[in-house]
Amino acid sequence: MYSETVMDHFTHPRNMGEIPNASGTGTVGNAKCGDIMKIDIQVEDGIIKDVKFKTFGCGAAIATSSMASEMVKGKSLSEALKLTNLAVAEALGGLPPVKMHCSMLAEEAIRAAIEDYMAKHPEQP
Ligand code: FES
């Protein structure tokens, strides 16, 4: 069964949508199920000022995207890179073992968005 926090983020996802002219975008697919997640980040002075996601996937993937977006907003890029799927799942009050793979999408999409930003801004340390 899903925790109340999972159900809250699934039914009321935070930061859903897209950022026009985002600083960085990451799109990843889940090898296990084929679901897809896209994350846009807006970066100012090395800080993630805004983050939006679009997830074409299951409820656990939507809840983890929502929670992960809240966890990286306002963080520095280096802090955001440390976010793990386990930390997101823990913040959600846990996920059923068979749904843990869904939480990988958020971790990978955030990393891909940051790498996209870094590739576009090689002058950044
Ligand atoms: Fe595909 Fe959950 S079943 S992300």
Short mmCIF file of N, CA and C and ligand atoms in Angstrom, two decimals:
data_model
loop_
_atom_site.label_atom_id
_atom_site.label_comp_id
_atom_site.label_asym_id
_atom_site.label_seq_id
_atom_site.Cartn_x
_atom_site.Cartn_y
_atom_site.Cartn_z
N MET A 1 0.84 -1.21 0.00
CA MET A 1 0.00 0.00 0.00
C MET A 1 0.87 1.26 0.00
N TYR A 2 0.28 2.32 -0.49
CA TYR A 2 1.00 3.60 -0.54
C TYR A 2 0.77 4.40 0.73
N SER A 3 1.80 5.16 1.12
CA SER A 3 1.68 6.04 2.29
C SER A 3 0.77 7.21 1.95
N GLU A 4 0.32 7.91 3.00
CA GLU A 4 -0.51 9.10 2.79
C GLU A 4 0.24 10.16 2.01
N THR A 5 1.54 10.27 2.27
CA THR A 5 2.35 11.29 1.57
C THR A 5 2.42 10.97 0.09
N VAL A 6 2.58 9.69 -0.25
CA VAL A 6 2.60 9.31 -1.67
C VAL A 6 1.28 9.70 -2.32
N MET A 7 0.18 9.36 -1.64
CA MET A 7 -1.14 9.65 -2.22
C MET A 7 -1.36 11.16 -2.37
N ASP A 8 -0.85 11.94 -1.40
CA ASP A 8 -0.98 13.40 -1.47
C ASP A 8 -0.22 13.94 -2.68
N HIS A 9 1.02 13.49 -2.88
CA HIS A 9 1.81 14.00 -4.02
C HIS A 9 1.29 13.47 -5.35
N PHE A 10 0.66 12.28 -5.32
CA PHE A 10 0.10 11.74 -6.56
C PHE A 10 -1.15 12.51 -6.96
N THR A 11 -2.00 12.80 -5.96
CA THR A 11 -3.26 13.48 -6.29
C THR A 11 -3.10 15.00 -6.42
N HIS A 12 -2.06 15.56 -5.74
CA HIS A 12 -1.79 17.01 -5.84
C HIS A 12 -0.32 17.22 -6.15
N PRO A 13 0.09 16.86 -7.36
CA PRO A 13 1.53 16.97 -7.66
C PRO A 13 2.01 18.42 -7.61
N ARG A 14 3.18 18.60 -6.98
CA ARG A 14 3.81 19.93 -6.92
C ARG A 14 4.70 20.11 -8.14
N ASN A 15 4.73 21.33 -8.65
CA ASN A 15 5.67 21.70 -9.72
C ASN A 15 5.46 20.93 -11.03
N MET A 16 4.23 20.62 -11.34
CA MET A 16 3.99 19.94 -12.60
C MET A 16 3.93 20.98 -13.72
N GLY A 17 4.51 20.66 -14.86
CA GLY A 17 4.46 21.57 -16.00
C GLY A 17 5.82 21.70 -16.66
N GLU A 18 6.00 22.81 -17.35
CA GLU A 18 7.24 23.04 -18.08
C GLU A 18 7.72 24.46 -17.82
N ILE A 19 9.03 24.69 -17.98
CA ILE A 19 9.58 26.04 -17.87
C ILE A 19 9.99 26.49 -19.27
N PRO A 20 9.35 27.54 -19.80
CA PRO A 20 9.78 28.03 -21.12
C PRO A 20 11.23 28.51 -21.02
N ASN A 21 12.03 28.19 -22.02
CA ASN A 21 13.45 28.58 -22.04
C ASN A 21 14.18 28.14 -20.76
N ALA A 22 13.97 26.89 -20.35
CA ALA A 22 14.61 26.38 -19.14
C ALA A 22 16.13 26.41 -19.28
N SER A 23 16.82 26.57 -18.12
CA SER A 23 18.29 26.54 -18.13
C SER A 23 18.80 25.15 -18.48
N GLY A 24 18.06 24.14 -18.05
CA GLY A 24 18.47 22.77 -18.33
C GLY A 24 17.26 21.85 -18.37
N THR A 25 17.33 20.84 -19.22
CA THR A 25 16.22 19.89 -19.35
C THR A 25 16.79 18.47 -19.35
N GLY A 26 16.13 17.61 -18.60
CA GLY A 26 16.53 16.21 -18.60
C GLY A 26 15.33 15.33 -18.90
N THR A 27 15.47 14.44 -19.86
CA THR A 27 14.40 13.49 -20.17
C THR A 27 14.98 12.09 -20.06
N VAL A 28 14.33 11.27 -19.24
CA VAL A 28 14.83 9.90 -19.07
C VAL A 28 13.67 8.91 -19.17
N GLY A 29 14.01 7.69 -19.53
CA GLY A 29 13.02 6.62 -19.61
C GLY A 29 13.38 5.52 -18.63
N ASN A 30 12.37 4.85 -18.13
CA ASN A 30 12.60 3.75 -17.21
C ASN A 30 12.72 2.45 -18.02
N ALA A 31 13.88 1.82 -17.90
CA ALA A 31 14.15 0.63 -18.71
C ALA A 31 13.19 -0.51 -18.36
N LYS A 32 12.68 -0.50 -17.11
CA LYS A 32 11.83 -1.61 -16.67
C LYS A 32 10.43 -1.54 -17.26
N CYS A 33 9.89 -0.31 -17.42
CA CYS A 33 8.48 -0.22 -17.79
C CYS A 33 8.23 0.68 -19.00
N GLY A 34 9.25 1.45 -19.40
CA GLY A 34 9.09 2.32 -20.56
C GLY A 34 8.48 3.67 -20.24
N ASP A 35 8.20 3.95 -18.95
CA ASP A 35 7.66 5.26 -18.58
C ASP A 35 8.73 6.34 -18.75
N ILE A 36 8.24 7.58 -18.94
CA ILE A 36 9.16 8.68 -19.28
C ILE A 36 8.94 9.87 -18.35
N MET A 37 10.03 10.55 -17.99
CA MET A 37 9.94 11.76 -17.18
C MET A 37 10.82 12.85 -17.76
N LYS A 38 10.28 14.07 -17.77
CA LYS A 38 11.05 15.23 -18.24
C LYS A 38 11.08 16.24 -17.11
N ILE A 39 12.26 16.76 -16.81
CA ILE A 39 12.40 17.79 -15.77
C ILE A 39 13.10 19.00 -16.35
N ASP A 40 12.51 20.18 -16.12
CA ASP A 40 13.12 21.46 -16.50
C ASP A 40 13.61 22.14 -15.23
N ILE A 41 14.80 22.75 -15.31
CA ILE A 41 15.28 23.54 -14.17
C ILE A 41 15.63 24.94 -14.63
N GLN A 42 15.39 25.89 -13.74
CA GLN A 42 15.80 27.28 -13.96
C GLN A 42 16.90 27.57 -12.95
N VAL A 43 18.08 27.89 -13.44
CA VAL A 43 19.23 28.07 -12.56
C VAL A 43 19.66 29.54 -12.55
N GLU A 44 19.85 30.07 -11.36
CA GLU A 44 20.38 31.44 -11.22
C GLU A 44 21.45 31.42 -10.14
N ASP A 45 22.63 31.92 -10.49
CA ASP A 45 23.75 31.97 -9.54
C ASP A 45 24.01 30.60 -8.90
N GLY A 46 23.93 29.55 -9.69
CA GLY A 46 24.24 28.21 -9.19
C GLY A 46 23.15 27.59 -8.35
N ILE A 47 22.01 28.27 -8.24
CA ILE A 47 20.90 27.77 -7.41
C ILE A 47 19.72 27.39 -8.31
N ILE A 48 19.08 26.28 -7.99
CA ILE A 48 17.88 25.88 -8.75
C ILE A 48 16.71 26.71 -8.23
N LYS A 49 16.37 27.74 -8.99
CA LYS A 49 15.31 28.66 -8.57
C LYS A 49 13.94 28.08 -8.83
N ASP A 50 13.82 27.30 -9.91
CA ASP A 50 12.52 26.73 -10.23
C ASP A 50 12.73 25.37 -10.88
N VAL A 51 11.74 24.52 -10.72
CA VAL A 51 11.80 23.18 -11.32
C VAL A 51 10.38 22.74 -11.66
N LYS A 52 10.24 22.17 -12.84
CA LYS A 52 8.93 21.66 -13.26
C LYS A 52 9.14 20.29 -13.89
N PHE A 53 8.13 19.44 -13.75
CA PHE A 53 8.28 18.10 -14.34
C PHE A 53 7.02 17.70 -15.10
N LYS A 54 7.24 16.80 -16.05
CA LYS A 54 6.13 16.13 -16.73
C LYS A 54 6.46 14.65 -16.71
N THR A 55 5.56 13.88 -16.17
CA THR A 55 5.82 12.44 -16.06
C THR A 55 4.72 11.66 -16.75
N PHE A 56 5.14 10.85 -17.71
CA PHE A 56 4.21 9.94 -18.37
C PHE A 56 4.46 8.58 -17.75
N GLY A 57 3.86 8.38 -16.57
CA GLY A 57 4.17 7.15 -15.87
C GLY A 57 3.16 6.87 -14.78
N CYS A 58 3.53 5.94 -13.93
CA CYS A 58 2.60 5.46 -12.89
C CYS A 58 2.50 6.45 -11.74
N GLY A 59 1.63 6.17 -10.80
CA GLY A 59 1.41 7.03 -9.65
C GLY A 59 2.67 7.21 -8.81
N ALA A 60 3.44 6.14 -8.64
CA ALA A 60 4.67 6.24 -7.84
C ALA A 60 5.68 7.16 -8.53
N ALA A 61 5.72 7.11 -9.86
CA ALA A 61 6.65 7.97 -10.60
C ALA A 61 6.22 9.43 -10.46
N ILE A 62 4.91 9.68 -10.51
CA ILE A 62 4.42 11.06 -10.37
C ILE A 62 4.70 11.57 -8.95
N ALA A 63 4.44 10.74 -7.95
CA ALA A 63 4.68 11.16 -6.56
C ALA A 63 6.17 11.41 -6.32
N THR A 64 7.04 10.57 -6.88
CA THR A 64 8.47 10.78 -6.65
C THR A 64 8.97 12.01 -7.41
N SER A 65 8.42 12.27 -8.60
CA SER A 65 8.83 13.49 -9.32
C SER A 65 8.44 14.71 -8.51
N SER A 66 7.21 14.69 -7.99
CA SER A 66 6.70 15.81 -7.22
C SER A 66 7.57 16.05 -5.99
N MET A 67 7.83 15.00 -5.23
CA MET A 67 8.65 15.14 -4.01
C MET A 67 10.07 15.56 -4.36
N ALA A 68 10.66 14.96 -5.39
CA ALA A 68 12.04 15.30 -5.77
C ALA A 68 12.12 16.77 -6.20
N SER A 69 11.09 17.25 -6.89
CA SER A 69 11.13 18.64 -7.35
C SER A 69 11.12 19.58 -6.14
N GLU A 70 10.35 19.22 -5.10
CA GLU A 70 10.34 20.03 -3.88
C GLU A 70 11.69 19.97 -3.17
N MET A 71 12.34 18.82 -3.23
CA MET A 71 13.60 18.64 -2.49
C MET A 71 14.77 19.36 -3.14
N VAL A 72 14.72 19.61 -4.46
CA VAL A 72 15.87 20.27 -5.10
C VAL A 72 15.64 21.77 -5.29
N LYS A 73 14.39 22.20 -5.17
CA LYS A 73 14.12 23.63 -5.37
C LYS A 73 14.84 24.44 -4.29
N GLY A 74 15.59 25.45 -4.73
CA GLY A 74 16.33 26.29 -3.77
C GLY A 74 17.69 25.75 -3.41
N LYS A 75 18.02 24.56 -3.94
CA LYS A 75 19.32 23.96 -3.61
C LYS A 75 20.36 24.37 -4.65
N SER A 76 21.64 24.27 -4.27
CA SER A 76 22.71 24.47 -5.24
C SER A 76 22.77 23.25 -6.15
N LEU A 77 23.42 23.41 -7.30
CA LEU A 77 23.51 22.29 -8.24
C LEU A 77 24.23 21.11 -7.60
N SER A 78 25.30 21.40 -6.84
CA SER A 78 26.05 20.29 -6.25
C SER A 78 25.22 19.57 -5.19
N GLU A 79 24.41 20.31 -4.44
CA GLU A 79 23.53 19.66 -3.45
C GLU A 79 22.48 18.81 -4.17
N ALA A 80 21.92 19.37 -5.24
CA ALA A 80 20.85 18.66 -5.97
C ALA A 80 21.39 17.36 -6.58
N LEU A 81 22.66 17.39 -6.99
CA LEU A 81 23.25 16.18 -7.59
C LEU A 81 23.35 15.04 -6.58
N LYS A 82 23.33 15.38 -5.30
CA LYS A 82 23.46 14.34 -4.27
C LYS A 82 22.13 13.66 -3.95
N LEU A 83 21.04 14.19 -4.52
CA LEU A 83 19.73 13.60 -4.21
C LEU A 83 19.65 12.17 -4.75
N THR A 84 19.26 11.26 -3.89
CA THR A 84 19.15 9.87 -4.32
C THR A 84 17.68 9.44 -4.34
N ASN A 85 17.41 8.41 -5.10
CA ASN A 85 16.04 7.90 -5.15
C ASN A 85 15.63 7.36 -3.77
N LEU A 86 16.60 6.87 -3.00
CA LEU A 86 16.28 6.36 -1.66
C LEU A 86 15.82 7.49 -0.75
N ALA A 87 16.48 8.66 -0.86
CA ALA A 87 16.09 9.81 -0.03
C ALA A 87 14.69 10.28 -0.41
N VAL A 88 14.37 10.26 -1.70
CA VAL A 88 13.04 10.68 -2.15
C VAL A 88 11.99 9.69 -1.64
N ALA A 89 12.28 8.40 -1.77
CA ALA A 89 11.33 7.38 -1.32
C ALA A 89 11.11 7.49 0.19
N GLU A 90 12.20 7.77 0.92
CA GLU A 90 12.10 7.92 2.37
C GLU A 90 11.22 9.12 2.73
N ALA A 91 11.44 10.24 2.01
CA ALA A 91 10.64 11.45 2.27
C ALA A 91 9.16 11.20 2.00
N LEU A 92 8.88 10.25 1.13
CA LEU A 92 7.49 9.92 0.80
C LEU A 92 6.88 8.92 1.79
N GLY A 93 7.68 8.53 2.79
CA GLY A 93 7.18 7.56 3.75
C GLY A 93 7.31 6.14 3.24
N GLY A 94 8.19 5.95 2.26
CA GLY A 94 8.45 4.61 1.72
C GLY A 94 7.62 4.31 0.49
N LEU A 95 8.12 3.37 -0.30
CA LEU A 95 7.41 2.88 -1.49
C LEU A 95 7.39 1.36 -1.42
N PRO A 96 6.35 0.74 -1.98
CA PRO A 96 6.37 -0.73 -2.02
C PRO A 96 7.60 -1.19 -2.81
N PRO A 97 8.24 -2.28 -2.39
CA PRO A 97 9.47 -2.72 -3.05
C PRO A 97 9.34 -2.82 -4.58
N VAL A 98 8.20 -3.28 -5.07
CA VAL A 98 8.06 -3.43 -6.52
C VAL A 98 7.99 -2.09 -7.24
N LYS A 99 7.80 -0.99 -6.47
CA LYS A 99 7.72 0.34 -7.09
C LYS A 99 8.99 1.15 -6.89
N MET A 100 10.00 0.57 -6.27
CA MET A 100 11.23 1.34 -6.02
C MET A 100 11.89 1.77 -7.33
N HIS A 101 11.76 0.94 -8.37
CA HIS A 101 12.40 1.31 -9.65
C HIS A 101 11.80 2.60 -10.21
N CYS A 102 10.54 2.88 -9.85
CA CYS A 102 9.89 4.10 -10.34
C CYS A 102 10.59 5.35 -9.82
N SER A 103 11.17 5.24 -8.60
CA SER A 103 11.80 6.41 -8.00
C SER A 103 13.12 6.75 -8.68
N MET A 104 13.66 5.82 -9.47
CA MET A 104 14.92 6.10 -10.18
C MET A 104 14.74 7.20 -11.22
N LEU A 105 13.52 7.29 -11.78
CA LEU A 105 13.29 8.28 -12.84
C LEU A 105 13.60 9.69 -12.35
N ALA A 106 13.14 10.04 -11.15
CA ALA A 106 13.32 11.41 -10.65
C ALA A 106 14.80 11.71 -10.45
N GLU A 107 15.51 10.78 -9.81
CA GLU A 107 16.95 10.99 -9.58
C GLU A 107 17.67 11.17 -10.92
N GLU A 108 17.36 10.31 -11.87
CA GLU A 108 18.06 10.36 -13.16
C GLU A 108 17.68 11.60 -13.97
N ALA A 109 16.40 12.00 -13.91
CA ALA A 109 15.97 13.17 -14.69
C ALA A 109 16.57 14.45 -14.14
N ILE A 110 16.66 14.57 -12.82
CA ILE A 110 17.28 15.77 -12.22
C ILE A 110 18.75 15.81 -12.61
N ARG A 111 19.42 14.67 -12.52
CA ARG A 111 20.84 14.64 -12.90
C ARG A 111 21.00 15.02 -14.37
N ALA A 112 20.12 14.50 -15.23
CA ALA A 112 20.22 14.80 -16.67
C ALA A 112 19.98 16.28 -16.92
N ALA A 113 19.05 16.90 -16.18
CA ALA A 113 18.77 18.34 -16.36
C ALA A 113 19.99 19.16 -15.93
N ILE A 114 20.63 18.77 -14.83
CA ILE A 114 21.81 19.50 -14.36
C ILE A 114 22.96 19.32 -15.35
N GLU A 115 23.13 18.10 -15.87
CA GLU A 115 24.20 17.86 -16.86
C GLU A 115 23.95 18.67 -18.13
N ASP A 116 22.67 18.79 -18.51
CA ASP A 116 22.32 19.61 -19.68
C ASP A 116 22.70 21.07 -19.42
N TYR A 117 22.37 21.55 -18.23
CA TYR A 117 22.72 22.93 -17.87
C TYR A 117 24.24 23.12 -17.93
N MET A 118 24.98 22.17 -17.36
CA MET A 118 26.44 22.29 -17.31
C MET A 118 27.05 22.26 -18.71
N ALA A 119 26.46 21.43 -19.58
CA ALA A 119 26.96 21.36 -20.96
C ALA A 119 26.73 22.67 -21.68
N LYS A 120 25.63 23.35 -21.34
CA LYS A 120 25.33 24.64 -21.99
C LYS A 120 26.11 25.79 -21.36
N HIS A 121 26.64 25.57 -20.17
CA HIS A 121 27.38 26.62 -19.46
C HIS A 121 28.74 26.09 -19.01
N PRO A 122 29.61 25.79 -19.95
CA PRO A 122 30.91 25.20 -19.58
C PRO A 122 31.77 26.15 -18.77
N GLU A 123 31.42 27.45 -18.77
CA GLU A 123 32.21 28.42 -18.00
C GLU A 123 31.95 28.30 -16.51
N GLN A 124 30.85 27.62 -16.12
CA GLN A 124 30.52 27.48 -14.70
C GLN A 124 31.49 26.50 -14.04
N PRO A 125 31.89 26.77 -12.81
CA PRO A 125 32.80 25.85 -12.13
C PRO A 125 32.15 24.51 -11.86
FE1 FES B 1 6.90 2.81 -14.73
FE2 FES B 1 6.40 3.19 -12.21
S1 FES B 1 5.70 1.55 -13.43
S2 FES B 1 7.68 4.37 -13.47
#
